[in-house]
Coordinates of C-alpha atoms and ligand atoms in Angstrom, one line a residue:
X1 CA 0.0 0.0 0.0
X2 CA 1.4 3.4 -1.0
X3 CA 0.1 6.6 0.4
X4 CA 0.7 10.1 -1.0
X5 CA 1.3 13.0 1.4
X6 CA 0.4 16.4 -0.1
X7 CA 2.5 19.4 1.0
X8 CA 1.4 22.8 -0.4
X9 CA 3.5 25.9 -0.9
X10 CA 2.4 27.4 2.4
X11 CA 2.7 24.2 4.4
X12 CA 6.5 24.1 4.6
X13 CA 6.7 23.1 8.3
X14 CA 8.4 19.8 9.2
X15 CA 5.7 19.1 11.8
X16 CA 2.8 19.9 9.5
X17 CA -0.1 17.5 10.4
X18 CA -0.1 15.4 7.3
X19 CA 3.7 14.7 7.6
X20 CA 3.3 14.0 11.3
X21 CA 0.9 11.2 10.5
X22 CA 2.9 9.8 7.6
X23 CA 5.6 7.2 7.4
X24 CA 8.9 8.2 5.9
X25 CA 9.7 4.6 5.0
X26 CA 6.7 3.9 2.8
X27 CA 4.8 7.1 2.0
X28 CA 5.6 9.6 -0.9
X29 CA 5.5 13.3 -0.3
X30 CA 3.9 15.2 -3.3
X31 CA 4.9 18.8 -3.9
X32 CA 4.1 20.6 -7.1
X33 CA 4.9 24.0 -8.6
X34 CA 1.8 24.5 -10.8
X35 CA 0.3 27.2 -12.9
X36 CA -3.0 26.9 -11.2
X37 CA -1.6 28.1 -7.9
X38 CA 0.8 30.5 -9.5
X39 CA -1.9 32.3 -11.5
X40 CA -5.3 32.2 -9.6
X41 CA -4.4 35.9 -9.2
X42 CA -1.5 37.6 -10.9
X43 CA 0.9 37.2 -8.0
X44 CA 3.9 39.5 -7.6
X45 CA 6.9 37.7 -9.1
X46 CA 8.8 37.9 -5.8
X47 CA 6.0 36.1 -4.1
X48 CA 6.1 33.3 -6.7
X49 CA 9.9 33.1 -6.5
X50 CA 9.8 33.0 -2.7
X51 CA 7.2 30.2 -2.7
X52 CA 9.0 28.1 -5.3
X53 CA 12.4 28.5 -3.8
X54 CA 11.2 27.7 -0.3
X55 CA 9.3 24.7 -1.7
X56 CA 12.5 23.4 -3.4
X57 CA 14.6 23.8 -0.3
X58 CA 11.9 22.2 1.9
X59 CA 11.8 19.2 -0.5
X60 CA 15.6 18.9 -0.3
X61 CA 15.4 19.0 3.5
X62 CA 12.8 16.3 3.5
X63 CA 14.9 14.1 1.2
X64 CA 17.9 14.6 3.6
X65 CA 15.7 13.5 6.4
X66 CA 14.9 10.2 4.5
X67 CA 11.6 11.1 2.9
X68 CA 10.8 10.1 -0.7
X69 CA 9.6 13.3 -2.4
X70 CA 7.9 13.5 -5.8
X71 CA 8.5 17.1 -6.7
X72 CA 7.1 18.7 -9.9
X73 CA 8.9 21.8 -11.2
X74 CA 6.9 24.4 -13.1
X75 CA 8.7 23.7 -16.3
X76 CA 8.7 19.9 -16.1
X77 CA 7.2 18.7 -19.4
X78 CA 4.8 16.3 -17.6
X79 CA 3.5 19.1 -15.3
X80 CA -0.3 18.9 -15.5
X81 CA -0.9 22.5 -14.1
X82 CA -3.0 21.9 -11.0
X83 CA -2.6 20.4 -7.6
X84 CA -5.4 17.9 -8.1
X85 CA -4.2 16.8 -11.5
X86 CA -0.7 16.3 -10.1
X87 CA -2.1 14.2 -7.3
X88 CA -3.9 12.1 -9.9
X89 CA -0.7 11.7 -11.9
X90 CA 1.4 10.7 -8.9
X91 CA -1.3 8.3 -7.7
X92 CA -1.2 6.5 -11.0
X93 CA 2.6 6.5 -11.1
X94 CA 2.9 5.0 -7.7
X95 CA -0.3 3.0 -7.6
X96 CA -1.2 4.9 -4.5
X97 CA -4.5 4.2 -2.8
X98 CA -4.6 6.7 0.0
X99 CA -4.0 10.5 0.3
X100 CA -3.0 12.4 3.4
X101 CA -3.3 16.2 3.4
X102 CA -3.5 19.1 5.8
X103 CA -6.4 21.5 5.3
X104 CA -5.5 24.3 2.9
X105 CA -5.8 28.0 3.9
X106 CA -8.2 28.8 1.2
X107 CA -11.8 27.8 0.4
X108 CA -11.0 27.5 -3.3
X109 CA -8.4 24.8 -2.7
X110 CA -10.4 23.1 0.0
X111 CA -13.2 22.7 -2.5
X112 CA -10.9 21.5 -5.3
X113 CA -9.5 18.8 -3.0
X114 CA -12.9 17.7 -1.8
X115 CA -14.1 17.4 -5.4
X116 CA -11.0 15.4 -6.2
X117 CA -11.4 12.9 -3.3
X118 CA -15.1 12.6 -4.1
X119 CA -14.4 11.8 -7.7
X120 CA -11.7 9.1 -7.3
X121 CA -11.9 5.8 -5.5
X122 CA -9.1 6.6 -3.1
X123 CA -9.2 6.8 0.7
X124 CA -8.1 10.0 2.2
X125 CA -7.4 11.7 5.5
X126 CA -7.6 15.4 5.9
X127 CA -5.9 16.8 9.0
X128 CA -6.5 20.1 10.8
X129 CA -3.7 22.6 10.4
X130 CA -2.3 22.6 13.9
X131 CA 0.1 25.5 13.3
X132 CA -2.6 27.8 14.6
X133 CA -3.5 28.3 18.3
X134 CA -7.2 28.3 17.9
X135 CA -8.9 25.4 16.0
X136 CA -12.1 26.2 14.0
X137 CA -14.2 24.6 16.8
X138 CA -12.5 26.8 19.4
X139 CA -13.1 30.0 17.4
X140 CA -16.7 29.0 16.8
X141 CA -17.2 28.4 20.4
X142 CA -15.7 31.8 21.3
X143 CA -17.9 33.5 18.7
X144 CA -21.1 31.7 19.6
X145 CA -23.7 34.0 21.1
X146 CA -21.5 37.2 21.1
X147 CA -23.1 40.3 19.8
X148 CA -19.8 41.6 18.4
X149 CA -16.6 39.7 17.7
X150 CA -14.0 42.1 19.1
X151 CA -10.4 40.9 18.7
X152 CA -9.3 42.2 22.1
X153 CA -11.4 39.6 24.1
X154 CA -10.3 36.8 21.8
X155 CA -6.7 37.9 22.3
X156 CA -7.0 37.7 26.1
X157 CA -8.1 34.1 25.8
X158 CA -5.1 33.4 23.6
X159 CA -2.8 35.0 26.2
X160 CA -4.3 32.7 28.9
X161 CA -4.1 29.7 26.6
X162 CA -0.4 30.2 25.7
X163 CA 0.7 31.8 29.0
X164 CA 2.6 34.4 27.0
X165 CA 3.3 37.5 29.1
X166 CA 1.2 36.2 31.9
X167 CA 1.7 36.2 35.6
X168 CA -0.6 33.4 36.7
X169 CA -4.0 34.3 35.3
X170 CA -3.1 38.0 35.2
X171 CA -1.3 39.9 32.4
X172 CA 2.3 40.8 33.2
X173 CA 2.7 44.5 34.2
X174 CA -1.0 44.7 35.0
X175 CA -2.4 45.5 31.6
X176 CA -3.5 43.5 28.6
X177 CA -2.8 46.1 26.1
X178 CA -0.1 48.9 25.9
X179 CA -1.2 50.6 22.8
X180 CA -1.6 53.8 24.7
X181 CA 2.3 54.1 24.6
X182 CA 2.4 53.3 20.8
X183 CA 1.3 55.1 17.7
X184 CA 4.0 57.8 17.6
X185 CA 5.3 59.3 14.4
X186 CA 8.9 58.5 13.6
X187 CA 11.3 61.4 14.4
X188 CA 14.2 61.8 12.0
X189 CA 17.4 60.2 13.2
X190 CA 16.0 57.0 14.7
X191 CA 18.1 54.1 13.4
X192 CA 15.8 51.5 12.0
X193 CA 18.2 48.7 10.9
X194 CA 15.7 47.0 8.5
X195 CA 15.2 43.3 8.0
X196 CA 18.0 40.8 7.5
X197 CA 18.6 40.4 3.8
X198 CA 20.0 37.2 2.1
X199 CA 22.0 36.9 -1.0
X200 CA 20.3 34.6 -3.5
X201 CA 21.9 31.1 -3.6
X202 CA 21.8 28.7 -6.5
X203 CA 18.3 27.5 -5.8
X204 CA 17.0 31.0 -5.6
X205 CA 18.8 32.1 -8.7
X206 CA 17.4 29.2 -10.7
X207 CA 13.9 30.1 -9.6
X208 CA 14.4 33.8 -10.3
X209 CA 15.2 32.9 -13.9
X210 CA 12.2 30.6 -14.2
X211 CA 9.8 33.2 -12.8
X212 CA 11.3 36.0 -15.0
X213 CA 10.7 33.8 -18.0
X214 CA 7.2 32.6 -17.1
X215 CA 5.6 35.7 -15.6
X216 CA 7.2 38.6 -17.5
X217 CA 4.1 40.8 -17.3
X218 CA 3.1 40.5 -13.6
X219 CA 3.1 43.6 -11.6
X220 CA 6.3 43.8 -9.5
X221 CA 10.1 43.6 -9.9
X222 CA 12.3 40.6 -9.3
X223 CA 15.4 42.8 -8.8
X224 CA 17.2 42.7 -5.5
X225 CA 15.5 39.6 -4.2
X226 CA 16.6 39.2 -0.6
X227 CA 13.9 37.1 1.3
X228 CA 14.9 34.2 3.5
X229 CA 13.8 30.9 1.8
X230 CA 14.4 28.3 4.4
X231 CA 13.9 27.9 8.1
X232 CA 17.5 28.4 9.1
X233 CA 17.6 31.8 7.3
X234 CA 14.2 32.8 8.6
X235 CA 15.4 32.1 12.2
X236 CA 18.4 34.4 11.6
X237 CA 16.0 37.0 10.4
X238 CA 13.9 36.6 13.6
X239 CA 16.9 37.0 15.8
X240 CA 18.0 40.0 13.9
X241 CA 14.6 41.6 14.3
X242 CA 14.4 40.8 18.1
X243 CA 17.8 42.3 18.7
X244 CA 17.6 45.4 16.5
X245 CA 14.1 46.5 15.6
X246 CA 11.8 45.1 18.3
X247 CA 12.7 47.6 21.0
X248 CA 11.2 50.3 18.7
X249 CA 8.4 48.2 17.3
X250 CA 5.6 49.4 19.6
X251 CA 6.4 53.1 19.7
X252 CA 6.7 53.4 15.9
X253 CA 4.3 50.7 14.8
X254 CA 2.0 53.2 13.0
X255 CA 4.6 55.5 11.6
X256 CA 5.4 55.9 7.9
X257 CA 8.6 57.4 6.3
X258 CA 9.2 58.0 2.6
X259 CA 12.8 56.7 2.8
X260 CA 12.3 53.8 5.1
X261 CA 10.2 50.9 3.8
X262 CA 10.4 48.8 7.0
X263 CA 10.9 51.0 10.0
X264 CA 10.7 48.7 13.1
X265 CA 8.5 46.1 11.5
X266 CA 9.6 42.5 11.5
X267 CA 8.9 41.5 7.9
X268 CA 8.4 38.0 9.2
X269 CA 4.8 37.4 8.0
X270 CA 6.0 35.9 4.7
X271 CA 8.0 33.3 6.5
X272 CA 5.4 32.6 9.2
X273 CA 2.6 32.2 6.7
X274 CA 4.6 29.8 4.5
X275 CA 5.5 27.7 7.5
X276 CA 9.2 28.6 7.7
X277 CA 8.7 30.0 11.2
X278 CA 6.3 28.8 13.9
X279 CA 4.2 31.6 15.2
X280 CA 4.6 30.5 18.8
X281 CA 8.4 30.2 18.4
X282 CA 8.4 33.8 17.2
X283 CA 6.3 35.0 20.2
X284 CA 8.5 33.1 22.6
X285 CA 11.6 34.7 21.3
X286 CA 10.0 38.1 21.9
X287 CA 8.9 37.1 25.4
X288 CA 12.4 36.0 26.3
X289 CA 13.8 39.4 25.1
X290 CA 11.3 41.1 27.3
X291 CA 12.1 39.0 30.3
X292 CA 15.8 39.6 29.8
X293 CA 15.1 43.3 30.0
X294 CA 16.1 43.9 26.3
X295 CA 12.8 45.3 25.1
X296 CA 10.0 47.4 26.7
X297 CA 6.6 45.9 27.4
X298 CA 4.8 48.1 24.9
X299 CA 6.9 46.5 22.1
X300 CA 6.7 42.9 23.4
X301 CA 3.0 43.0 24.1
X302 CA 2.2 44.9 20.9
X303 CA 4.1 42.4 18.8
X304 CA 2.7 39.3 20.5
X305 CA -0.8 40.8 20.1
X306 CA -0.4 41.0 16.4
X307 CA 0.4 37.3 16.2
X308 CA -1.7 35.5 18.8
X309 CA -4.4 38.1 18.6
X310 CA -4.9 39.6 15.1
X311 CA -3.4 36.8 13.1
X312 CA -5.4 34.1 14.8
X313 CA -8.5 36.2 14.9
X314 CA -8.4 36.9 11.2
X315 CA -8.1 33.2 10.4
X316 CA -11.0 32.5 12.7
X317 CA -13.2 35.1 10.9
X318 CA -12.3 33.7 7.5
X319 CA -13.3 30.2 8.3
X320 CA -16.3 31.2 10.4
X321 CA -17.7 33.4 7.6
X322 CA -17.5 30.9 4.8
X323 CA -16.5 31.0 1.1
X324 CA -18.8 33.9 0.1
X325 CA -17.0 36.3 2.5
X326 CA -14.7 37.6 -0.2
X327 CA -17.8 38.7 -2.2
X328 CA -19.3 40.9 0.5
X329 CA -20.0 44.5 -0.4
X330 CA -21.9 46.0 2.5
X331 CA -21.4 49.5 1.3
X332 CA -22.2 48.7 -2.3
X333 CA -19.0 50.2 -3.7
X334 CA -18.7 49.6 -7.4
X335 CA -15.9 51.8 -8.7
X336 CA -13.1 50.1 -10.7
X337 CA -9.6 49.9 -9.1
X338 CA -7.7 52.8 -10.5
X339 CA -4.8 52.1 -12.8
X340 CA -2.3 53.7 -10.5
X341 CA -2.6 50.7 -8.1
X342 CA -0.5 49.0 -10.9
X343 CA 1.7 51.8 -11.9
X344 CA 2.3 54.0 -8.8
X345 CA 1.7 56.9 -11.2
X346 CA -0.2 59.4 -9.2
X347 CA 0.5 62.8 -7.8
X348 CA -0.7 61.5 -4.4
X349 CA 2.7 61.0 -2.8
X350 CA 1.6 58.7 -0.1
X351 CA -0.2 56.4 -2.5
X352 CA 2.7 56.5 -5.0
X353 CA 5.2 55.6 -2.3
X354 CA 3.1 52.8 -0.9
X355 CA 2.4 51.3 -4.4
X356 CA 6.0 51.9 -5.5
X357 CA 7.5 50.0 -2.6
X358 CA 4.9 47.2 -3.1
X359 CA 6.1 46.9 -6.7
X360 CA 9.7 46.7 -5.5
X361 CA 9.5 44.6 -2.4
X362 CA 6.1 42.7 -2.5
X363 CA 5.9 44.3 1.0
X364 CA 4.3 47.2 2.7
X365 CA 3.8 47.6 6.4
X366 CA 0.4 47.6 8.1
X367 CA -0.3 51.3 8.2
X368 CA 0.6 51.7 4.5
X369 CA -1.9 48.9 3.7
X370 CA -4.6 50.1 6.0
X371 CA -4.3 53.9 6.0
X372 CA -2.9 54.7 2.5
X373 CA -3.9 52.2 -0.2
X374 CA -6.8 50.8 1.9
X375 CA -8.1 54.1 3.1
X376 CA -8.0 55.6 -0.4
X377 CA -9.9 52.6 -1.9
X378 CA -12.6 52.9 0.8
X379 CA -13.0 56.6 0.5
X380 CA -13.2 56.4 -3.3
X381 CA -15.8 53.6 -3.2
X382 CA -13.7 51.0 -5.1
X383 CA -15.3 47.6 -5.5
X384 CA -14.0 45.6 -2.5
X385 CA -13.6 42.4 -4.6
X386 CA -11.1 44.2 -6.9
X387 CA -9.3 45.6 -3.8
X388 CA -9.2 42.0 -2.4
X389 CA -7.7 40.6 -5.6
X390 CA -5.1 43.4 -5.6
X391 CA -3.9 42.7 -2.1
X392 CA -3.9 38.9 -2.6
X393 CA -1.7 39.4 -5.7
X394 CA 0.8 42.0 -4.6
X395 CA 2.1 40.9 -1.2
X396 CA 4.5 38.0 -0.6
X397 CA 2.6 37.2 2.7
X398 CA -0.8 37.1 1.1
X399 CA -3.0 34.0 1.4
X400 CA -6.7 34.3 1.4
X401 CA -7.3 33.2 5.0
X402 CA -5.4 36.2 6.3
X403 CA -5.7 38.7 3.4
X404 CA -9.5 38.6 3.0
X405 CA -10.5 39.4 6.5
X406 CA -7.9 42.2 6.6
X407 CA -9.2 43.6 3.3
X408 CA -12.9 42.8 3.1
X409 CA -13.3 43.2 6.9
X410 CA -10.8 45.6 8.5
X411 CA -9.9 47.8 5.5
X412 CA -13.0 48.0 3.3
X413 CA -15.8 47.5 5.9
X414 CA -17.4 45.3 3.2
X415 CA -18.5 42.7 5.8
X416 CA -20.7 45.4 7.4
X417 CA -18.8 45.6 10.7
X418 CA -17.8 42.0 11.7
X419 CA -14.1 42.8 12.0
X420 CA -14.2 46.5 12.7
X421 CA -16.8 48.5 14.7
X422 CA -16.2 51.5 12.5
X423 CA -14.6 52.0 9.1
X424 CA -10.9 52.9 9.0
X425 CA -11.1 56.2 7.2
X426 CA -9.1 59.3 7.6
X427 CA -8.5 62.6 5.9
X428 CA -5.0 63.7 4.9
X429 CA -4.4 65.0 8.5
X430 CA -3.8 61.5 9.8
X431 CA -1.4 60.7 7.1
X432 CA 0.4 64.0 7.7
X433 CA 0.7 63.3 11.4
X434 CA 2.0 59.8 11.0
X435 CA 4.4 60.3 8.0
X436 CA 6.6 62.6 6.1
X437 CA 4.7 62.0 2.8
X438 CA 2.8 65.2 2.7
X439 CA 5.9 67.5 2.7
X440 CA 6.9 66.6 -0.8
X441 CA 3.4 66.1 -2.2
X442 CA 1.9 68.0 -5.2
X443 CA -1.3 68.3 -3.1
X444 CA -1.6 70.4 0.0
X445 CA -2.7 68.5 3.0
X446 CA -3.8 71.7 4.7
X447 CA -6.1 72.7 1.8
X448 CA -9.6 71.4 2.4
X449 CA -10.9 72.7 -1.0
X450 CA -9.5 74.3 -4.1
X451 CA -7.2 73.0 -6.9
X452 CA -4.5 71.7 -4.7
X453 CA -6.7 70.2 -1.9
X454 CA -5.5 66.8 -0.7
X455 CA -7.9 64.3 -2.2
X456 CA -8.1 62.4 1.1
X457 CA -9.7 65.6 2.6
X458 CA -12.4 65.9 -0.1
X459 CA -13.2 62.2 -0.2
X460 CA -13.3 61.8 3.5
X461 CA -16.4 64.0 3.8
X462 CA -17.8 62.5 0.6
X463 CA -17.6 59.0 2.1
X464 CA -19.2 60.1 5.4
X465 CA -22.1 61.8 3.5
X466 CA -22.6 58.9 1.2
X467 CA -23.0 56.6 4.1
X468 CA -24.6 58.9 6.6
X469 CA -27.6 56.7 7.3
X470 CA -25.4 53.8 8.2
X471 CA -22.8 55.5 10.3
X472 CA -24.2 58.6 12.0
X473 CA -25.7 56.6 14.8
X474 CA -22.4 55.0 15.5
X475 CA -21.1 56.5 18.8
X476 CA -17.5 56.3 17.6
X477 CA -18.4 58.4 14.6
X478 CA -20.8 60.9 16.1
X479 CA -18.0 63.5 16.4
X480 CA -17.2 63.4 12.7
X481 CA -20.8 64.1 11.8
X482 CA -21.0 66.9 14.4
X483 CA -18.0 68.6 12.9
X484 CA -19.5 68.4 9.4
X485 CA -22.8 69.8 10.6
X486 CA -21.1 72.7 12.2
X487 CA -19.4 73.6 8.9
X488 CA -20.6 76.6 6.9
X489 CA -23.2 75.4 4.4
X490 CA -21.5 76.9 1.3
X491 CA -18.3 75.2 2.3
X492 CA -20.0 71.8 2.7
X493 CA -21.4 72.3 -0.8
X494 CA -18.0 73.1 -2.3
X495 CA -16.4 70.1 -0.6
X496 CA -18.9 67.6 -2.0
X497 CA -19.0 69.2 -5.5
X498 CA -15.2 69.1 -5.7
X499 CA -15.1 65.5 -4.4
X500 CA -17.6 64.6 -7.2
X501 CA -15.4 66.3 -9.8
X502 CA -12.4 64.4 -8.5
X503 CA -14.1 61.1 -8.6
X504 CA -15.2 61.7 -12.2
X505 CA -11.6 62.3 -13.1
X506 CA -10.6 59.1 -11.3
X507 CA -13.2 57.2 -13.4
X508 CA -11.7 58.4 -16.6
X509 CA -8.1 57.5 -15.5
X510 CA -6.9 61.1 -16.0
X511 CA -3.6 61.7 -14.3
X512 CA -4.3 62.6 -10.6
Ligands
FAD601 P1 4.8 43.4 11.8 O1 4.3 44.7 11.8 O2 6.2 43.1 12.2 O3 3.8 42.5 12.7 C1 4.2 41.2 13.3 C2 3.4 40.1 12.8 O4 2.1 40.2 13.3 C3 3.3 40.0 11.3 O5 4.4 39.3 10.8 C4 2.0 39.1 11.1 O6 2.3 37.8 11.2 C5 1.2 39.6 12.3 N1 0.1 40.6 12.0 C6 0.2 41.9 12.2 N2 -1.0 42.5 11.9 C7 -1.8 41.5 11.4 C8 -3.1 41.4 10.9 N3 -3.8 42.5 10.8 N4 -3.6 40.3 10.5 C9 -2.8 39.1 10.6 N5 -1.6 39.1 11.1 C10 -1.1 40.3 11.5 N6 -1.0 40.1 6.7 C11 -0.7 38.9 6.1 O7 0.1 38.1 6.8 N7 -1.1 38.6 4.9 C12 -1.8 39.5 4.1 O8 -2.2 39.1 3.0 C13 -2.2 40.7 4.7 N8 -3.0 41.6 4.1 C14 -3.4 42.7 4.6 C15 -4.2 43.6 3.9 C16 -4.6 44.8 4.5 C17 -5.5 45.7 3.8 C18 -4.2 45.1 5.8 C19 -4.7 46.4 6.5 C20 -3.4 44.2 6.5 C21 -3.0 43.0 6.0 N9 -2.2 42.1 6.7 C22 -1.8 41.0 6.1 C23 -1.8 42.4 8.0 C24 -0.4 43.1 8.2 O9 -0.4 44.3 7.5 C25 0.8 42.3 7.8 O10 0.7 41.1 8.6 C26 2.1 42.9 8.2 O11 2.1 44.2 7.5 C27 3.2 42.1 7.8 O12 4.4 42.7 7.9 P2 5.4 42.4 9.1 O13 5.7 41.0 9.2 O14 6.5 43.4 9.0 O15 4.5 42.7 10.4
DLZ602 C1 1.0 31.0 -3.5 C2 1.4 29.7 -4.2 C3 2.0 29.7 -5.4 C4 2.4 31.0 -6.1 N1 2.3 28.6 -6.1 C5 2.1 27.4 -5.5 C6 2.4 26.2 -6.2 O1 2.9 26.2 -7.3 N2 2.2 25.0 -5.5 C7 1.7 25.0 -4.3 O2 1.5 23.9 -3.7 N3 1.3 26.1 -3.6 C8 1.5 27.3 -4.2 N4 1.2 28.5 -3.6 C9 0.5 28.4 -2.3 C10 -1.0 28.0 -2.5 O3 -1.6 28.9 -3.4 C11 -1.7 27.9 -1.1 O4 -1.4 26.7 -0.5 C12 -3.2 28.1 -1.2 O5 -3.5 29.4 -1.6 C13 -3.8 27.9 0.2 O6 -3.4 28.8 1.1
SF4_603 FE1 -1.3 61.9 0.6 FE2 -2.8 64.1 0.7 FE3 -0.5 64.0 2.1 FE4 -0.5 64.1 -0.6 S1 -1.2 65.7 0.8 S2 0.8 62.8 0.7 S3 -2.3 62.9 -1.1 S4 -2.3 62.7 2.4

């Protein structure tokens, strides 16, 4: 009896459930670079190169550990192009009569594998992905009966469950959340060392050539590829982060700088999501640094919250809400995604910088994603499905289970308020306070109307007025509506008329 063990491109963990249940003497591990996965959205070339290189190195590691691995390269002539067709081919080749797999992180692939196992007379075992703290059942139990699903309460349960930063059943230092000390703009002169970068080795160079050849027109550059592509490199990147950037992480978590793409962010999500780093291992390294007195509590707590709080919570929401979550459009936004999301060609300096660095790095940090590109799309009323496809394509860490709740829920309010109690919208003033983008911008952040007015200022009020019925009763937004109502009537008219003209220009793809 031969069994196949499927390992997907984001399941590169040696203790992934399907492998843990397999037998290295007799079972065959199946891994496949396939067009189906590499093109369900037009992924950034650096994302594809990262996944392929990490898959190849993981396969080599498994072989060194005594596993038999059937690995399909993208350019293998027999490559059938999809995960399920590759499974079929390998099953015939090895006369396999059983399949072991770990639940994928996307409804699309879950369905494809279910259809496959329904259609063929093979036994199969599907395992829960145990790389997460909260199982689907645990999250469902937590969500059951709650009026609102606020991350903060879920996070406290995860702190209790892991014991991270806990003193018995109480949070260390007496508080669950130290965000009060965070959210400062970055002053000039702070030394953010940036993530550890790795020179491409032979495997990476080979993959870079392949990706350049097969995906020449995808948005994004392959130049200066520096990601870690195996666990040992990713662990070095983690140590580098903890020693150099973590002390500043909390304080400058929401800051943005034109000439610094990473600030004190870890840039570890790509590695964690693919399985190169275990999320708990990452949090434990941070806790040790805190206990050794090397990092302040606001950084340690803030960072751990992102992983055992936000990351787990987002996954819980994705699976709780089901496959149609990505199609939600509670605000009925229908505008097409502007071309400058693919070119960075806009006078709005904040957007141009965020899109430009996304093109170069397949990375932008959280506040760029939320308060620049996300904020703009929401204010301008862009169709959330198109926004979702963009985010899923352009970031190296993007898999639907984590991307969709961040985009459809947190950023675009398209789920009607499951993830966020209010939409994340701001005028230019917020971007000006948290960044240095506005200084060099063709628009003037202080202008509320007129030819040079910052578009975020105009669109902010336009958004609030478009959705007044829905939001004016929200206590967290009442102040905004009071401010508007106190404004001079002529001025209100001008703001809305200018916003309309601006949106018309946006629709015709005129340079803006
Ligand atoms: P850091 O700032 O160093 O944070 C530490 C870690 O916390 C991250 O590595 C990540 O694992 C976790 N984390 C932080 N915030 C979140 C969050 N909101 N949701 C889940 N995990 C979080 N994250 C993804 O991993 N994949 C995505 O496709 C993705 N899409 C996003 C889209 C939008 C519109 C927004 C607003 C956020 C998105 N995020 C996504 C969350 C967050 O922006 C990224 O996790 C983070 O920017 C990754 O960079 P980093 O590793 O330097 O994070
Ligand atoms: C993202 C990705 C890409 C680009 N290519 C592959 C691939 O060729 N083979 C594979 O097994 N996985 C790939 N992946 C990751 C999958 O798309 C991912 O497993 C699903 O989206 C579920 O999260
Ligand atoms: Fe962005 Fe407005 Fe500032 Fe320009 S002025 S960088 S458009 S917020």
